[in-house]
XYZ file of C-alpha atoms in Angstrom:
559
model
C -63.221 34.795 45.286
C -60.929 32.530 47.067
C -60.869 28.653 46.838
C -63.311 26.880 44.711
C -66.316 27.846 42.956
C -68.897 25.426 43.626
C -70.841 24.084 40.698
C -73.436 21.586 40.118
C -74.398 19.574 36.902
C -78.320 18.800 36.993
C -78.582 16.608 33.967
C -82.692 15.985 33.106
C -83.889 12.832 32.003
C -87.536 12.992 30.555
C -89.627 11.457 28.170
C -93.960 11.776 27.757
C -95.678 8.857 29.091
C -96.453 6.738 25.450
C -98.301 3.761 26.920
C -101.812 3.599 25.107
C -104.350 3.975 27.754
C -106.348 1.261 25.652
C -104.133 -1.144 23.993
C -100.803 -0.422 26.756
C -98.539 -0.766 23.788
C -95.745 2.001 24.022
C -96.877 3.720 20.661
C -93.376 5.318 20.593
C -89.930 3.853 20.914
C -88.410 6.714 22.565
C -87.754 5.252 25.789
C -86.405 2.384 25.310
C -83.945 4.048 22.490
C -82.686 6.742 25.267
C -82.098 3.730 27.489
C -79.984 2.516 25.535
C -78.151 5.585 24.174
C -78.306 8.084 27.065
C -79.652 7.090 30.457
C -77.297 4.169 31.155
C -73.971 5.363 29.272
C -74.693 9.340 30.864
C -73.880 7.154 34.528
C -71.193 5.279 33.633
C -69.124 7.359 31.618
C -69.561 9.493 35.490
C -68.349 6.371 37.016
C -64.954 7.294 35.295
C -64.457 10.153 37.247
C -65.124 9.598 40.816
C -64.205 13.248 42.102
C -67.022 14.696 39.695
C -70.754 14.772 41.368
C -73.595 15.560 39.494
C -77.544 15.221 39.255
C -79.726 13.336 37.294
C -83.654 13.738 37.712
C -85.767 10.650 36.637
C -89.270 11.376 36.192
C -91.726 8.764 37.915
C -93.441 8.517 34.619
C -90.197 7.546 32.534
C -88.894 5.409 35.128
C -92.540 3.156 35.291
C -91.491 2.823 31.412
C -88.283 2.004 31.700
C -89.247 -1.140 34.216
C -92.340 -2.077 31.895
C -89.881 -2.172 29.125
C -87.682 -4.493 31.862
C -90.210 -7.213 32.049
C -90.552 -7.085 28.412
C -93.370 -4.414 26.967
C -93.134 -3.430 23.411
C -93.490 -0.701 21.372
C -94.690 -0.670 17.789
C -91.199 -0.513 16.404
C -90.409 -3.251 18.865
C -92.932 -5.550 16.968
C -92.275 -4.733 13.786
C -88.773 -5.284 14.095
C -89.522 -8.968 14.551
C -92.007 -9.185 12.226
C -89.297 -8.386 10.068
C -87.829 -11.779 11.093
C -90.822 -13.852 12.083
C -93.330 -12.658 9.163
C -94.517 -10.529 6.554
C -94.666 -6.821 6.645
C -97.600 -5.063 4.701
C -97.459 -2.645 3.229
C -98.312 0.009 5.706
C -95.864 -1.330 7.968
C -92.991 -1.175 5.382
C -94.027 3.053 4.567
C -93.848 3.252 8.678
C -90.666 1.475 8.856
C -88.903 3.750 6.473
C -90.174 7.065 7.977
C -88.942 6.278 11.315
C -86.192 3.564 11.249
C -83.855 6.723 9.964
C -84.852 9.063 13.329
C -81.290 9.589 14.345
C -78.798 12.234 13.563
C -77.584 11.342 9.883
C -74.399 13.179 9.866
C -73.052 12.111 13.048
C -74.686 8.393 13.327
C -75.921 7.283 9.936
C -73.026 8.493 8.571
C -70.744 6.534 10.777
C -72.028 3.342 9.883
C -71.427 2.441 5.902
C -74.020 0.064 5.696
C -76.794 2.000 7.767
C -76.097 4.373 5.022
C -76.378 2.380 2.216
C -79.706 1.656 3.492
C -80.597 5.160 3.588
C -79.486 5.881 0.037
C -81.569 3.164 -1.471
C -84.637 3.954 0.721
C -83.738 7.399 -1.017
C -83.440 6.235 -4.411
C -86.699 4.236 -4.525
C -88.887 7.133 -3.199
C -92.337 5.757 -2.999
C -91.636 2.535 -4.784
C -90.759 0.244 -1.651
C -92.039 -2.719 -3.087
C -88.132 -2.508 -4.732
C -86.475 -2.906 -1.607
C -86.471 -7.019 -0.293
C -87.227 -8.528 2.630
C -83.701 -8.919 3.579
C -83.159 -4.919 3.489
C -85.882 -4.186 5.793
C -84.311 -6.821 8.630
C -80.893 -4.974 8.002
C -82.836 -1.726 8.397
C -84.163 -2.882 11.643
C -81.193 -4.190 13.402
C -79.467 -0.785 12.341
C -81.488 1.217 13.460
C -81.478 -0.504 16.949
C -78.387 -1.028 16.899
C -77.453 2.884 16.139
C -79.212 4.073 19.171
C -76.619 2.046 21.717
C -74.343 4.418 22.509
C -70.397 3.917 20.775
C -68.826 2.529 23.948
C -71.826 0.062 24.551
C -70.703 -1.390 21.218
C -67.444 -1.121 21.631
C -67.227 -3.039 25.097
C -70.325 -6.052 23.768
C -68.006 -8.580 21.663
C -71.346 -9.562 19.967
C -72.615 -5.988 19.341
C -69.015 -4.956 17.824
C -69.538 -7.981 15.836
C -73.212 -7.305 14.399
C -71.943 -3.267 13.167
C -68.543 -4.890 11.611
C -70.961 -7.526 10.126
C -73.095 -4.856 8.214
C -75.358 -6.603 6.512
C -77.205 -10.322 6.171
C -78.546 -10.359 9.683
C -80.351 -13.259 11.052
C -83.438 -13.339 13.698
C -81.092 -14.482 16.417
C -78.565 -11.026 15.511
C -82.348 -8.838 15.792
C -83.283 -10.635 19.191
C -80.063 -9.812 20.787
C -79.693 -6.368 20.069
C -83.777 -5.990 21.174
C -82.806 -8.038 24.252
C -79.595 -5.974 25.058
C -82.103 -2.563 25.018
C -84.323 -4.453 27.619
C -81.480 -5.318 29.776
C -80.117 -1.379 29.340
C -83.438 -0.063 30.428
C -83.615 -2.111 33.768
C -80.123 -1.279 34.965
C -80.479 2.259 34.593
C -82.287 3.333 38.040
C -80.425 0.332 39.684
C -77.295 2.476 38.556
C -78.258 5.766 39.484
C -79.370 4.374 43.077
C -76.451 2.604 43.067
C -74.511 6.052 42.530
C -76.454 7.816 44.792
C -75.150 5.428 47.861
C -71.889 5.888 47.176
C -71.827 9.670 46.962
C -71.753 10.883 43.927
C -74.984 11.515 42.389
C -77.799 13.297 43.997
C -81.316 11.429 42.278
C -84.005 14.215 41.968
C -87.581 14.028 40.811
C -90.202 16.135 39.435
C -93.823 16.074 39.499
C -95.381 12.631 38.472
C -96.542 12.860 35.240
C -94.728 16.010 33.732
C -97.081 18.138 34.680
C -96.809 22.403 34.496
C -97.225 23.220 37.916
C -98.386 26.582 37.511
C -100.583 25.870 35.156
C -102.522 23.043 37.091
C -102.722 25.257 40.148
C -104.150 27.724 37.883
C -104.140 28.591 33.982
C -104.608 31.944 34.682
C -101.500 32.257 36.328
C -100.086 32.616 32.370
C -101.385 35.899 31.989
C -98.518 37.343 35.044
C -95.625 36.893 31.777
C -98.198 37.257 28.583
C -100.794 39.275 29.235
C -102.235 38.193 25.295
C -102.426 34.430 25.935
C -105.474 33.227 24.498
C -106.956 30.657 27.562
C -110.248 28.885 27.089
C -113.335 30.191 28.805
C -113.560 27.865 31.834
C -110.249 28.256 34.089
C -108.417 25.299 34.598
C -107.306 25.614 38.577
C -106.858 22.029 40.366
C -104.134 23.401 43.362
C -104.585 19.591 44.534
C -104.068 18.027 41.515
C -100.612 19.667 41.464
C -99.917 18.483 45.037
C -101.067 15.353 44.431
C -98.529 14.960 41.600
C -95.517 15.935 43.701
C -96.584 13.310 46.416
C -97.432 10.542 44.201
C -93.788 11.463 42.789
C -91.918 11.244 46.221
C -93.679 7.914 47.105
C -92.534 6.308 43.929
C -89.084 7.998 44.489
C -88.982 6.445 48.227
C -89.814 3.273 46.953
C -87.417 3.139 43.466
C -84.505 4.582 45.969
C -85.009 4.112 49.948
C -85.338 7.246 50.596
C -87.669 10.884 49.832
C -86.009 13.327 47.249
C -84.634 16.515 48.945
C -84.692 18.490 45.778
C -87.363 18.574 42.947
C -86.742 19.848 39.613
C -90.728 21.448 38.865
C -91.288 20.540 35.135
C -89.618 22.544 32.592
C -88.603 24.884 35.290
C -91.862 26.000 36.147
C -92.242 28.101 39.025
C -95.191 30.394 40.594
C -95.534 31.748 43.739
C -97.995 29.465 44.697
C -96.224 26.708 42.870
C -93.406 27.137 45.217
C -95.585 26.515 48.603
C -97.071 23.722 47.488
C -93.455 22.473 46.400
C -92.122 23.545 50.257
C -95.758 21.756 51.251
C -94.865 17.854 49.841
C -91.628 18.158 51.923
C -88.838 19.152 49.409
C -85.834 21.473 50.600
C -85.267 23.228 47.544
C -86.009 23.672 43.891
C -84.321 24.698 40.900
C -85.241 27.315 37.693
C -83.554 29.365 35.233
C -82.303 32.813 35.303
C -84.967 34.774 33.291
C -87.275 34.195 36.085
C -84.748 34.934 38.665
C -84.019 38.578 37.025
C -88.055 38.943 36.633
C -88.323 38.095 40.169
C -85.808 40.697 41.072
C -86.408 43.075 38.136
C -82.662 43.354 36.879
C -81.047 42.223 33.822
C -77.916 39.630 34.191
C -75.562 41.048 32.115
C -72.536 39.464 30.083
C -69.293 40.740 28.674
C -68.377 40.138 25.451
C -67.253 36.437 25.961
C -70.716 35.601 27.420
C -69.284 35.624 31.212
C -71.279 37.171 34.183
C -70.478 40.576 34.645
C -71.813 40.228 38.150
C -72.163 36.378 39.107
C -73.041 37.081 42.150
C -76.413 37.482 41.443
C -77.203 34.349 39.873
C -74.261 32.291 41.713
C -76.287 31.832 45.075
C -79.226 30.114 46.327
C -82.320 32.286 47.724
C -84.337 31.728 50.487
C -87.704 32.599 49.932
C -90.438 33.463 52.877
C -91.731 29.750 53.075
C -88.572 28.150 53.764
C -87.600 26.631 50.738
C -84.396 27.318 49.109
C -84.168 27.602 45.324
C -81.476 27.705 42.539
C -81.437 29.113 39.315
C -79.534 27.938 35.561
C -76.437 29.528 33.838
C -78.842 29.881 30.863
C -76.013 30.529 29.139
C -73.442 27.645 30.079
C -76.568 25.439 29.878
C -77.694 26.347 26.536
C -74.340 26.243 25.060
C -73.956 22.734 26.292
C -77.094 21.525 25.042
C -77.086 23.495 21.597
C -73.688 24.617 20.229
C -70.849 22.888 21.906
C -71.910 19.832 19.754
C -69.940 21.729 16.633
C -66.745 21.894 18.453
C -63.970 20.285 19.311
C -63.814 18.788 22.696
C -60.829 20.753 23.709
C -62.309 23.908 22.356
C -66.105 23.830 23.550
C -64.514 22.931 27.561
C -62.329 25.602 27.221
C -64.897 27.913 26.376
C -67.061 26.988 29.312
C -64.370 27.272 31.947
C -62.893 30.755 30.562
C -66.887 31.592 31.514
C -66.861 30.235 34.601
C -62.984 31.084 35.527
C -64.362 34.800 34.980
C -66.892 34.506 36.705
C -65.301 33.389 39.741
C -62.874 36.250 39.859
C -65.522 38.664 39.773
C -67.312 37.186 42.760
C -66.484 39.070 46.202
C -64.102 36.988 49.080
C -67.344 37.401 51.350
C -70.778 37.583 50.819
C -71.357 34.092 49.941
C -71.695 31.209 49.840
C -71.849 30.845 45.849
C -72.930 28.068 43.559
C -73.148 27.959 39.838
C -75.375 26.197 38.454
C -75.748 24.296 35.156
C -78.840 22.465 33.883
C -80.149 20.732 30.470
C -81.936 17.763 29.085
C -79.332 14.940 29.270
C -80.527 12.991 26.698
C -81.431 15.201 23.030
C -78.492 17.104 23.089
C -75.779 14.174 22.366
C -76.681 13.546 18.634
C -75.630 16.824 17.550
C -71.429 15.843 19.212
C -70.025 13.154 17.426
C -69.322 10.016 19.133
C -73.142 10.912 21.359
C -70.765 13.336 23.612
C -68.128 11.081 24.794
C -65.652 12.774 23.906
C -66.937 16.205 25.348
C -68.171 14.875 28.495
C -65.151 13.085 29.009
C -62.893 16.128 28.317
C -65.423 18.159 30.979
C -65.371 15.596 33.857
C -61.632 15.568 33.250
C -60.922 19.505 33.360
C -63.734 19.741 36.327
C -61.679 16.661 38.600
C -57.985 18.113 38.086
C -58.860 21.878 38.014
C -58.138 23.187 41.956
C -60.653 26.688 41.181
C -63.847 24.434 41.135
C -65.605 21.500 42.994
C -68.403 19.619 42.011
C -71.146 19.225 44.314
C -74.720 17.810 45.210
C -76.792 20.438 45.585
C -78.507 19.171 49.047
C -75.090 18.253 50.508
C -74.227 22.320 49.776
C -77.248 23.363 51.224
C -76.948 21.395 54.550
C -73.444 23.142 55.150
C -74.184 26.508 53.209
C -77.678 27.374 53.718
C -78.992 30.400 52.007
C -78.231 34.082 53.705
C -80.424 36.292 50.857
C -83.736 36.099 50.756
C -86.116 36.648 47.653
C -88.804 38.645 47.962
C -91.250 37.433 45.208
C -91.179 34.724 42.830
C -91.664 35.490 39.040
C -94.075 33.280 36.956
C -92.393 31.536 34.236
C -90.233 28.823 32.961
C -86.857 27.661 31.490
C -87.920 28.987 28.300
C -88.681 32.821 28.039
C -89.299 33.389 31.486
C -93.069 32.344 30.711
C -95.749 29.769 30.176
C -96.229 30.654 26.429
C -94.772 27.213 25.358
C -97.954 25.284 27.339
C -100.590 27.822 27.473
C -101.778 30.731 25.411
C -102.362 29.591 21.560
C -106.005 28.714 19.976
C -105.162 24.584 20.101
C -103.781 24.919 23.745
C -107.241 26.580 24.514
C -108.933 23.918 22.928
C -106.392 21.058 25.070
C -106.877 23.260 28.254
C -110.587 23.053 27.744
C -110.878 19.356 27.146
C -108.706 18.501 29.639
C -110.710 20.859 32.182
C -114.388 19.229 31.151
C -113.043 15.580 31.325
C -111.608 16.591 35.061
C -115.255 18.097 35.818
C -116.957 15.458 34.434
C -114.361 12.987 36.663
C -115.001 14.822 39.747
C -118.502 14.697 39.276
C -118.124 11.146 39.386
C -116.229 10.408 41.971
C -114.526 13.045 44.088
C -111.244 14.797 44.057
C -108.971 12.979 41.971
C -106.577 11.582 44.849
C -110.020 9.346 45.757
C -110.777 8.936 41.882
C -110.327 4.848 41.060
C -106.856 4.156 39.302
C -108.329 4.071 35.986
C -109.651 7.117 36.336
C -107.088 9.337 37.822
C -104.276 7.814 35.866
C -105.338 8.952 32.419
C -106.011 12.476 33.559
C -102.561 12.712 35.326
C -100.819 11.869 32.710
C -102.978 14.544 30.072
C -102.013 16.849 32.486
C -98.532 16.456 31.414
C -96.392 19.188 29.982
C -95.146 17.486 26.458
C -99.302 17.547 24.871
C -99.307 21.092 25.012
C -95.512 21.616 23.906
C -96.474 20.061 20.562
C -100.331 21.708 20.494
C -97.833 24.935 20.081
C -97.338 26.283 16.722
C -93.317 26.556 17.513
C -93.202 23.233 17.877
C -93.683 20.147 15.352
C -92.387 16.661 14.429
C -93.603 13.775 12.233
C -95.549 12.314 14.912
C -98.288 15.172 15.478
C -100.883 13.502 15.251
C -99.537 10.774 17.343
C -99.343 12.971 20.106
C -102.510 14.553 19.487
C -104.615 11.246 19.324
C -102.615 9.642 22.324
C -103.419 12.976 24.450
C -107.250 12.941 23.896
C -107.224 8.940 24.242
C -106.406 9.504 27.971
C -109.363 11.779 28.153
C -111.241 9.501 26.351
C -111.126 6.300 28.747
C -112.541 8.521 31.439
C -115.987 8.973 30.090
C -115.734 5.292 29.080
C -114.621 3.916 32.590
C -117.983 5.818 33.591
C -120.243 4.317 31.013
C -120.347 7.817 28.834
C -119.723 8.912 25.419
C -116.855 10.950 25.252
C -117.998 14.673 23.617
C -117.613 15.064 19.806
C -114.957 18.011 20.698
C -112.740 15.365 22.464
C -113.240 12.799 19.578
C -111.640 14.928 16.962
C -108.076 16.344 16.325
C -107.332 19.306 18.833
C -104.219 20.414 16.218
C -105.399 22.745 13.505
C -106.078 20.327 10.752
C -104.077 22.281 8.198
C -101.126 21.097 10.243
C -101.723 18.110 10.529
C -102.398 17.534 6.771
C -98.848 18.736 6.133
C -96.783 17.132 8.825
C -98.814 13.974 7.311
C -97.320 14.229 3.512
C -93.589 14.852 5.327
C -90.551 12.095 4.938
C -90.356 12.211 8.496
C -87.272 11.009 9.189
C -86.036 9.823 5.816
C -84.429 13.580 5.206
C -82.824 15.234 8.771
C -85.680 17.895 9.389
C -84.575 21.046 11.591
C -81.544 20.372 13.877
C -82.136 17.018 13.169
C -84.067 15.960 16.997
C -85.531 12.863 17.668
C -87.942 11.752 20.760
């Protein structure tokens, strides 16, 4: 083609909602850590290049968290890192302190620091015998391990910070305080910064339903059966169509709000499209969506093929937007730009992994025809799990990306609803295929024996709410905030059997406490089925007896 090659960056910011619906302690740090690591530094390391646009989507869910953690909410690790200070740790406390207060990448973090790794090697050396380890090493283990998840160039530009990691060791309640209040101050500029970026041009805020939810899947369980014909569903259907609307405008109010102004694009949750999905999607207002490009070849039953460097061998399939029938435009991933970004470009030089991705897309663009456009490559990934596997969280990379994508004269970064205004869609697509970013299908969410059993308590609890009081937009806030957020995506990603971490059973138990306050708020018993584990208990047994985070598990992944 001539002249540039449009692309745009979508870069997804998500975490579950972890406030306890009975105590509202955050019973997971994960949050406030990414705050401090990712959300903040992934803006203004942008900042640096002004010519580069890109996306970020903030979930309504994480950014409520992000301003609780603002006006000074805990977590548990937030407590018992001053109680390291300002008490006594039990026992208990000390064993959960030294499976989680490693959870970071040990080769390209822990490894950094010399005396975060001393700390590991003598939590390694005295196994089970912690009562060997002092006082003093669990406050040093504390500040570290806060300390570790501000990103590099946070450190580097905080005098006081730089201080504490060159300091190593010895570190007094005042050193713990300000690192703890540094995360709190990190979490409340973050959607001052993206708004901030949004004004002035460059970044293009998105949302996504309010809670996290699987829109197909709320409109109708069933719907899992179009891509895997053998998922295993439980015997009542779960099918709430307004439940999944309701999401999407609860998420554009909160959006208008946060931002001054509705979202024009909506990233559906995990990439999770239907049909039906799509009109109710076009319903709440949005102008266009985005997915990946396994459900864009089922929708149009061909196969996107790739040369032996991984390029396009006919871009201009993918590179496009679609117009579908209801008037919503929608966009699908470089699965395999994306992926490469978010999974192997980590174990490469800077130099090498950019050069990789634009000898794709250079490729690519030569292959697309002068007319029959307009094009538009697009590239989207988590933003915030896939910078412990670079060194230096991605700095380096990102900065070596933004650079090559500013000076290089055969590509432009856009926004995607600044594109669409002045290149609106010419091909329309016919049907939509069910599925997601992963596979092309629901299997991740739906189709196992513990998903059943999720899907089915989730589905009773919503009868029994409804029953109660009405559709769940009238259901009182109590109510119809716990079953919002169980009808988010990240319960039933860990109920599957591909997926697993230490905290199992903290997901587990925090997914059927939502359910639980329900019956309560009504004056009920919650059933015996809801009471007990969903997870198969032979997996939670083991995931109970691992290290967690004391010895890098698979791909070493945190939160």
């Amino acid at each position: 083609m001539n002249g540039k090659l449009p692309v745009a960056i979508i870069w997804h910011m998500h975490q579950p909602y972890y406030k306890h619906p009975q105590t509202s302690e955050f019973v997971l740090p994960w949050v406030r850590l990414h705050a401090s690591k990712d959300y903040l530094h992934m803006a203004r390391l942008l900042q640096e290049f002004p010519r580069v646009k890109a996306h970020f989507t903030m979930v309504p869910s994480l950014r409520d968290q992000l301003e609780d953690y603002a006006r000074g909410a805990d977590d548990e690790d937030t407590r018992l890192t001053m109680v390291t200070v300002d008490g006594t740790l039990t026992n208990e406390e000390r064993e959960h302190m030294l499976r989680r207060f490693f959870s970071i990448h040990h080769g390209n973090v822990i490894h950094r620091y010399q005396e975060y790794r001393r700390l590991l090697q003598l939590a390694m050396a005295t196994g089970d015998r912690h009562e060997l380890l002092s006082d003093e090493y669990f406050i040093d283990l504390a500040l570290w391990f806060n300390l570790a998840w501000i990103d590099p160039d946070d450190i580097r530009s905080d005098q006081r910070l730089l201080e504490l990691a060159e300091k190593g060791a010895r570190f007094t309640r005042e050193d713990v305080r300000y690192v703890i209040g540094r995360q709190r101050f990190m979490a409340s500029g973050v959607p001052h910064l993206y708004h901030r970026l949004q004004r002035d041009g460059q970044v293009e805020i998105l949302t996504t339903p309010y809670y996290h939810p699987i829109l197909p899947l709320i409109i109708d369980d069933r719907s899992a059966l179009r891509s895997d014909p053998g998922a295993q569903l439980p015997e009542q259907p779960f099918a709430h169509p307004d439940d999944a609307a309701f999401q999407l405008e609860e998420a554009i109010a909160s959006h208008e709000r946060a931002f001054g102004e509705k979202p024009r694009g909506v990233w559906p949750s995990e990439g999770a499209v239907s049909p039906e999905a799509a009109d109710i999607m076009r319903k709440a207002g949005f102008d266009w969506f985005a997915s990946d490009e396994g459900v864009l070849a089922r929708s149009v039953d061909v196969e996107l093929k790739r040369d032996e460097v991984g390029a396009l061998v006919e871009p201009a399939l993918l590179y496009r937007p679609y117009r579908l029938a209801n008037g919503a435009t929608a966009i699908f991933r470089d699965r395999e730009l994306s992926d490469r970004i978010g999974f192997m470009y980590g174990d490469m030089r800077p130099e090498d992994a950019v050069g990789d991705m634009i000898a794709k897309l250079e490729r690519a663009r030569d292959r697309l025809p002068d007319d029959g456009g307009p094009y538009l490559a697009s590239i989207i990934l988590d933003g915030e799990n896939a910078w412990e596997q670079y060194p230096n969280n991605g700095n380096d990379f990102l900065r070596t990306l933004y650079g090559r994508l500013q000076s290089d004269e055969r590509f432009e970064t856009v926004r995607v609803s600044d594109f669409l205004a002045a290149n609106p869609a010419t091909v329309e697509l016919p049907r939509l295929h069910t599925g997601s970013w992963i596979e092309a299908s629901l299997r991740v969410w739906s189709g196992e024996p513990a998903h059943a059993r999720a899907w089915a308590a989730l589905e009773r609890t919503r009868r029994f709410a409804e029953e109660q009081w009405g559709s769940l937009r009238y259901m009182p806030k109590s109510v119809r905030q716990p079953l919002m957020v169980a009808e988010g995506s990240d319960w039933f990603w860990w109920y599957s059997s591909r997926n697993s971490s230490p905290e199992d059973a903290v997901f587990d138990e925090l997914f059927r406490a939502n359910l639980e306050v329900v019956w309560w708020f009504a004056g009920a018993e919650p059933p015996d089925d809801i009471r007990s584990p969903l997870m198969d208990p032979s997996r939670l047994a083991a995931t109970a007896q691992r290290s967690g985070a004391m010895l890098p598990g698979s791909g070493e992944r945190y939160g």
